[in-house]
mmCIF file of C-alpha atoms and ligand atoms in Angstrom:
data_model
loop_
_atom_site.group_PDB
_atom_site.id
_atom_site.type_symbol
_atom_site.label_atom_id
_atom_site.label_comp_id
_atom_site.label_asym_id
_atom_site.label_seq_id
_atom_site.Cartn_x
_atom_site.Cartn_y
_atom_site.Cartn_z
ATOM 1 C CA MET A 438 14.197 124.253 41.090
ATOM 2 C CA LYS A 439 10.682 123.999 39.770
ATOM 3 C CA LEU A 440 9.184 126.554 37.378
ATOM 4 C CA THR A 441 5.494 126.992 36.701
ATOM 5 C CA TRP A 442 4.003 129.451 34.231
ATOM 6 C CA LEU A 443 0.757 130.790 35.664
ATOM 7 C CA GLY A 444 -0.214 132.472 32.409
ATOM 8 C CA HIS A 445 0.623 135.874 30.877
ATOM 9 C CA GLY A 446 3.601 137.319 32.818
ATOM 10 C CA THR A 447 3.093 135.391 36.059
ATOM 11 C CA PHE A 448 5.471 132.624 37.205
ATOM 12 C CA GLN A 449 6.106 130.527 40.288
ATOM 13 C CA ILE A 450 9.637 129.403 41.191
ATOM 14 C CA VAL A 451 10.024 126.788 43.933
ATOM 15 C CA LEU A 452 13.541 126.196 45.221
ATOM 16 C CA PRO A 453 14.671 122.752 46.440
ATOM 17 C CA ASP A 454 13.973 123.630 50.096
ATOM 18 C CA GLY A 455 10.464 124.845 49.260
ATOM 19 C CA GLU A 456 11.203 128.580 49.262
ATOM 20 C CA THR A 457 8.685 129.985 46.806
ATOM 21 C CA LEU A 458 8.841 133.080 44.622
ATOM 22 C CA ILE A 459 5.947 134.508 42.612
ATOM 23 C CA LEU A 460 6.840 136.861 39.767
ATOM 24 C CA ASP A 461 4.368 139.566 38.666
ATOM 25 C CA PRO A 462 1.284 138.030 40.284
ATOM 26 C CA TRP A 463 -1.900 138.238 38.256
ATOM 27 C CA THR A 464 -4.227 135.404 39.178
ATOM 28 C CA ASN A 465 -7.810 136.651 39.454
ATOM 29 C CA GLY A 466 -9.057 137.617 36.005
ATOM 30 C CA ASN A 467 -5.941 136.410 34.168
ATOM 31 C CA PRO A 468 -7.424 134.655 31.092
ATOM 32 C CA SER A 469 -4.492 132.231 30.875
ATOM 33 C CA TYR A 470 -4.242 131.420 34.592
ATOM 34 C CA PRO A 471 -4.442 127.618 34.942
ATOM 35 C CA ALA A 472 -7.880 126.753 36.299
ATOM 36 C CA GLY A 473 -7.744 125.215 39.758
ATOM 37 C CA PHE A 474 -4.057 125.956 40.361
ATOM 38 C CA GLU A 475 -3.568 126.947 43.976
ATOM 39 C CA ILE A 476 -0.651 128.922 45.346
ATOM 40 C CA THR A 477 0.088 127.292 48.712
ATOM 41 C CA ARG A 478 3.243 129.126 49.747
ATOM 42 C CA CYS A 479 4.703 132.492 48.811
ATOM 43 C CA ASP A 480 7.863 133.728 50.506
ATOM 44 C CA THR A 481 8.736 136.431 47.996
ATOM 45 C CA ILE A 482 6.851 138.397 45.355
ATOM 46 C CA LEU A 483 8.700 140.371 42.682
ATOM 47 C CA VAL A 484 6.787 143.115 40.848
ATOM 48 C CA THR A 485 8.331 144.628 37.711
ATOM 49 C CA HIS A 486 5.951 147.587 37.327
ATOM 50 C CA GLY A 487 2.613 149.041 38.313
ATOM 51 C CA HIS A 488 0.341 147.776 35.549
ATOM 52 C CA PHE A 489 -2.546 145.684 36.826
ATOM 53 C CA ASP A 490 -1.518 142.560 34.932
ATOM 54 C CA HIS A 491 1.723 142.418 36.961
ATOM 55 C CA LEU A 492 0.622 143.899 40.262
ATOM 56 C CA GLN A 493 -2.992 143.051 40.928
ATOM 57 C CA ASP A 494 -2.595 140.092 43.240
ATOM 58 C CA ALA A 495 0.516 141.237 45.070
ATOM 59 C CA PRO A 496 -1.343 142.822 48.023
ATOM 60 C CA PRO A 497 -3.745 139.910 48.670
ATOM 61 C CA LEU A 498 -1.020 137.269 48.270
ATOM 62 C CA ALA A 499 1.366 139.198 50.510
ATOM 63 C CA THR A 500 -1.330 139.513 53.159
ATOM 64 C CA LYS A 501 -2.235 135.847 52.984
ATOM 65 C CA PHE A 502 1.354 134.515 53.136
ATOM 66 C CA ASP A 503 3.176 137.394 54.883
ATOM 67 C CA SER A 504 5.396 137.619 51.794
ATOM 68 C CA ASN A 505 8.276 139.939 51.032
ATOM 69 C CA VAL A 506 7.303 142.128 48.075
ATOM 70 C CA VAL A 507 10.134 143.610 46.006
ATOM 71 C CA SER A 508 9.505 146.604 43.726
ATOM 72 C CA ILE A 509 10.862 149.973 42.667
ATOM 73 C CA TYR A 510 10.876 152.810 45.218
ATOM 74 C CA GLU A 511 7.609 154.559 44.333
ATOM 75 C CA LEU A 512 5.664 151.360 43.787
ATOM 76 C CA ALA A 513 6.957 150.005 47.094
ATOM 77 C CA ALA A 514 5.529 153.063 48.855
ATOM 78 C CA TRP A 515 2.179 152.554 47.097
ATOM 79 C CA LEU A 516 2.161 148.891 48.171
ATOM 80 C CA ARG A 517 2.772 149.915 51.792
ATOM 81 C CA GLY A 518 -0.353 152.045 51.490
ATOM 82 C CA LYS A 519 -2.223 148.931 50.379
ATOM 83 C CA GLY A 520 -1.238 147.148 53.569
ATOM 84 C CA VAL A 521 1.860 145.269 52.394
ATOM 85 C CA ALA A 522 3.952 145.030 55.571
ATOM 86 C CA LYS A 523 7.150 143.672 54.035
ATOM 87 C CA SER A 524 7.441 145.978 51.019
ATOM 88 C CA LEU A 525 11.122 145.931 50.050
ATOM 89 C CA GLU A 526 12.048 148.922 47.916
ATOM 90 C CA MET A 527 15.021 149.178 45.594
ATOM 91 C CA ASN A 528 16.081 150.782 42.327
ATOM 92 C CA LYS A 529 17.944 149.934 39.165
ATOM 93 C CA GLY A 530 21.447 148.583 39.567
ATOM 94 C CA GLY A 531 20.890 147.761 43.224
ATOM 95 C CA THR A 532 20.952 144.292 44.740
ATOM 96 C CA GLN A 533 19.387 142.936 47.905
ATOM 97 C CA ARG A 534 19.282 139.464 49.410
ATOM 98 C CA VAL A 535 15.684 138.300 49.766
ATOM 99 C CA GLY A 536 15.356 134.876 51.332
ATOM 100 C CA SER A 537 18.187 132.912 49.738
ATOM 101 C CA VAL A 538 18.159 134.856 46.454
ATOM 102 C CA ASP A 539 20.259 137.868 45.436
ATOM 103 C CA VAL A 540 17.821 140.149 43.605
ATOM 104 C CA THR A 541 19.184 142.837 41.277
ATOM 105 C CA MET A 542 16.892 145.362 39.629
ATOM 106 C CA THR A 543 17.564 146.128 35.951
ATOM 107 C CA HIS A 544 16.325 148.580 33.398
ATOM 108 C CA ALA A 545 13.244 148.009 31.226
ATOM 109 C CA ILE A 546 11.680 150.191 28.537
ATOM 110 C CA HIS A 547 7.976 150.420 29.279
ATOM 111 C CA SER A 548 5.540 152.671 31.185
ATOM 112 C CA ALA A 549 4.551 152.135 34.795
ATOM 113 C CA GLY A 550 1.494 154.157 35.888
ATOM 114 C CA ILE A 551 -0.757 152.572 38.515
ATOM 115 C CA ALA A 552 -4.439 152.629 37.523
ATOM 116 C CA GLN A 553 -6.795 153.810 40.242
ATOM 117 C CA GLU A 554 -10.415 152.788 40.647
ATOM 118 C CA ASP A 555 -11.582 156.229 39.474
ATOM 119 C CA GLY A 556 -9.729 155.867 36.165
ATOM 120 C CA THR A 557 -6.810 158.152 37.028
ATOM 121 C CA TYR A 558 -3.189 157.033 37.276
ATOM 122 C CA VAL A 559 -0.661 157.311 40.078
ATOM 123 C CA TYR A 560 3.045 157.623 39.275
ATOM 124 C CA GLY A 561 4.569 154.219 39.848
ATOM 125 C CA GLY A 562 8.221 154.936 39.270
ATOM 126 C CA GLU A 563 9.644 153.160 36.230
ATOM 127 C CA ALA A 564 9.255 149.710 34.766
ATOM 128 C CA ALA A 565 12.059 147.348 35.737
ATOM 129 C CA GLY A 566 13.377 143.849 35.291
ATOM 130 C CA TYR A 567 15.145 141.519 37.712
ATOM 131 C CA VAL A 568 18.248 139.375 37.773
ATOM 132 C CA LEU A 569 17.961 136.547 40.283
ATOM 133 C CA ARG A 570 21.125 134.839 41.513
ATOM 134 C CA PHE A 571 20.480 131.581 43.326
ATOM 135 C CA GLY A 572 22.518 129.727 45.903
ATOM 136 C CA ASP A 573 23.600 127.120 43.340
ATOM 137 C CA GLY A 574 25.187 129.841 41.207
ATOM 138 C CA ARG A 575 22.596 129.866 38.470
ATOM 139 C CA VAL A 576 21.176 133.142 37.189
ATOM 140 C CA ILE A 577 17.742 134.047 35.818
ATOM 141 C CA TYR A 578 16.908 137.294 34.041
ATOM 142 C CA PHE A 579 13.211 138.206 34.262
ATOM 143 C CA ALA A 580 12.623 141.063 31.837
ATOM 144 C CA GLY A 581 9.090 142.124 32.796
ATOM 145 C CA ASP A 582 7.393 144.217 30.116
ATOM 146 C CA THR A 583 9.933 145.818 27.817
ATOM 147 C CA THR A 584 11.191 146.189 24.314
ATOM 148 C CA VAL A 585 14.717 145.208 23.424
ATOM 149 C CA PHE A 586 17.387 147.698 24.513
ATOM 150 C CA GLY A 587 21.078 147.836 23.795
ATOM 151 C CA ASP A 588 22.011 147.694 27.455
ATOM 152 C CA MET A 589 20.843 144.082 27.554
ATOM 153 C CA ALA A 590 24.476 143.592 26.538
ATOM 154 C CA LEU A 591 25.423 145.002 29.961
ATOM 155 C CA ILE A 592 23.113 142.493 31.646
ATOM 156 C CA ALA A 593 24.934 139.761 29.738
ATOM 157 C CA GLU A 594 28.353 141.129 30.716
ATOM 158 C CA LEU A 595 27.501 141.760 34.368
ATOM 159 C CA TYR A 596 25.355 138.756 35.266
ATOM 160 C CA LYS A 597 25.690 136.088 32.531
ATOM 161 C CA PRO A 598 22.124 134.758 32.786
ATOM 162 C CA ASP A 599 21.556 131.043 32.245
ATOM 163 C CA LEU A 600 17.844 131.501 31.577
ATOM 164 C CA ALA A 601 15.784 134.517 30.527
ATOM 165 C CA PHE A 602 12.070 135.189 30.638
ATOM 166 C CA LEU A 603 11.219 137.528 27.757
ATOM 167 C CA PRO A 604 7.898 139.012 26.609
ATOM 168 C CA ILE A 605 7.123 138.263 22.962
ATOM 169 C CA GLY A 606 3.422 139.110 22.561
ATOM 170 C CA ASP A 607 3.849 142.436 20.727
ATOM 171 C CA LEU A 608 1.610 145.531 21.070
ATOM 172 C CA TYR A 609 2.388 146.304 24.755
ATOM 173 C CA THR A 610 5.861 144.746 24.710
ATOM 174 C CA MET A 611 8.368 143.591 22.140
ATOM 175 C CA GLY A 612 7.351 140.984 19.614
ATOM 176 C CA PRO A 613 9.453 138.134 18.226
ATOM 177 C CA ARG A 614 11.523 140.368 15.919
ATOM 178 C CA GLU A 615 12.763 142.479 18.838
ATOM 179 C CA ALA A 616 12.989 139.473 21.173
ATOM 180 C CA ALA A 617 15.317 137.761 18.699
ATOM 181 C CA LEU A 618 17.792 140.606 19.051
ATOM 182 C CA ALA A 619 17.330 140.458 22.843
ATOM 183 C CA CYS A 620 18.354 136.779 22.782
ATOM 184 C CA LYS A 621 21.552 137.716 20.964
ATOM 185 C CA LEU A 622 22.402 140.672 23.223
ATOM 186 C CA LEU A 623 21.783 138.612 26.362
ATOM 187 C CA LYS A 624 23.886 135.682 25.066
ATOM 188 C CA VAL A 625 21.486 133.451 26.962
ATOM 189 C CA PRO A 626 21.168 129.776 26.006
ATOM 190 C CA VAL A 627 17.534 129.286 27.051
ATOM 191 C CA VAL A 628 14.567 131.666 26.847
ATOM 192 C CA VAL A 629 11.084 131.190 28.276
ATOM 193 C CA PRO A 630 8.634 133.324 26.262
ATOM 194 C CA MET A 631 5.844 135.131 28.099
ATOM 195 C CA HIS A 632 3.182 137.849 27.730
ATOM 196 C CA PHE A 633 1.709 136.353 24.541
ATOM 197 C CA GLY A 634 -1.620 134.795 23.606
ATOM 198 C CA THR A 635 -3.445 136.084 26.688
ATOM 199 C CA PHE A 636 -5.650 138.271 24.524
ATOM 200 C CA PRO A 637 -6.019 138.148 20.716
ATOM 201 C CA PRO A 638 -3.846 141.274 20.124
ATOM 202 C CA LEU A 639 -0.830 139.623 21.788
ATOM 203 C CA THR A 640 0.070 137.892 18.541
ATOM 204 C CA GLY A 641 3.745 136.989 19.007
ATOM 205 C CA ARG A 642 4.410 133.252 19.121
ATOM 206 C CA PRO A 643 7.329 131.152 20.369
ATOM 207 C CA SER A 644 7.620 129.374 17.008
ATOM 208 C CA THR A 645 8.189 132.713 15.273
ATOM 209 C CA LEU A 646 10.934 133.602 17.720
ATOM 210 C CA GLN A 647 12.523 130.146 17.490
ATOM 211 C CA ALA A 648 12.774 130.445 13.698
ATOM 212 C CA LEU A 649 14.715 133.691 14.133
ATOM 213 C CA VAL A 650 17.172 132.329 16.740
ATOM 214 C CA PRO A 651 18.008 128.714 15.861
ATOM 215 C CA ASP A 652 20.946 128.675 18.305
ATOM 216 C CA THR A 653 18.806 129.635 21.328
ATOM 217 C CA LYS A 654 16.461 127.172 23.010
ATOM 218 C CA ILE A 655 13.008 128.765 23.104
ATOM 219 C CA TRP A 656 11.370 126.857 25.926
ATOM 220 C CA GLU A 657 7.602 127.175 25.690
ATOM 221 C CA LEU A 658 5.898 126.319 28.954
ATOM 222 C CA THR A 659 2.255 125.372 29.448
ATOM 223 C CA PRO A 660 0.341 127.263 32.137
ATOM 224 C CA GLY A 661 -0.030 125.144 35.240
ATOM 225 C CA VAL A 662 2.472 122.473 34.146
ATOM 226 C CA THR A 663 5.512 122.496 36.440
ATOM 227 C CA VAL A 664 8.917 121.833 34.912
ATOM 228 C CA ASP A 665 12.310 121.129 36.475
ATOM 229 C CA TRP A 666 15.218 123.424 35.761
HETATM 230 NI NI1 LIG B 111 2.873 146.635 31.433
HETATM 231 MN MN1 LIG B 112 1.863 143.674 30.912
#
């Protein structure tokens, strides 16, 4: 499959047959979105929580590509109200097949209010993560925004991820110190760091994390540069 970091917490996964997943879509206004990169297909969108930097472009992308949009129960209802026809709700511990991928929702420790244009917030359920199990047997854990939590050991035991996407930027999520413990709890060989460097306060860096976990491959991607995995 082909992985492309689209900056901040946004990723594109293209499977060998072209099936395309977009994780936490934030394109317009994302300071680290790769200039000129065009999303040309989008079968499935996964949204971890209701903050704008993970949600903002889900409705327009879903409308343009008639995408499935997976999210937690309350956020799924909100998305339906925004015109998303194929809003697939679920909750933590549950699994559903979306396209060719088995999608399991996991816990995350983070807030999840949905900002409204008038400055108020709508309850968006809870923040979540996802485990993606692909047809070839490989498993990705996409943490969303979270700090480390002890039950990452359960994710390791239940799903045995081959690759994890972990936030490391600090301030709004865990930083490298916490992410290092997450690497150990998840027993995952390869970690793609995310949610860092977008704005100056997101100070965590992959090199800092790598120094703390020499036995884990910290795989730093470049926004807009597609890699094979
Ligand atoms: Ni957030
Ligand atoms: Mn965020």
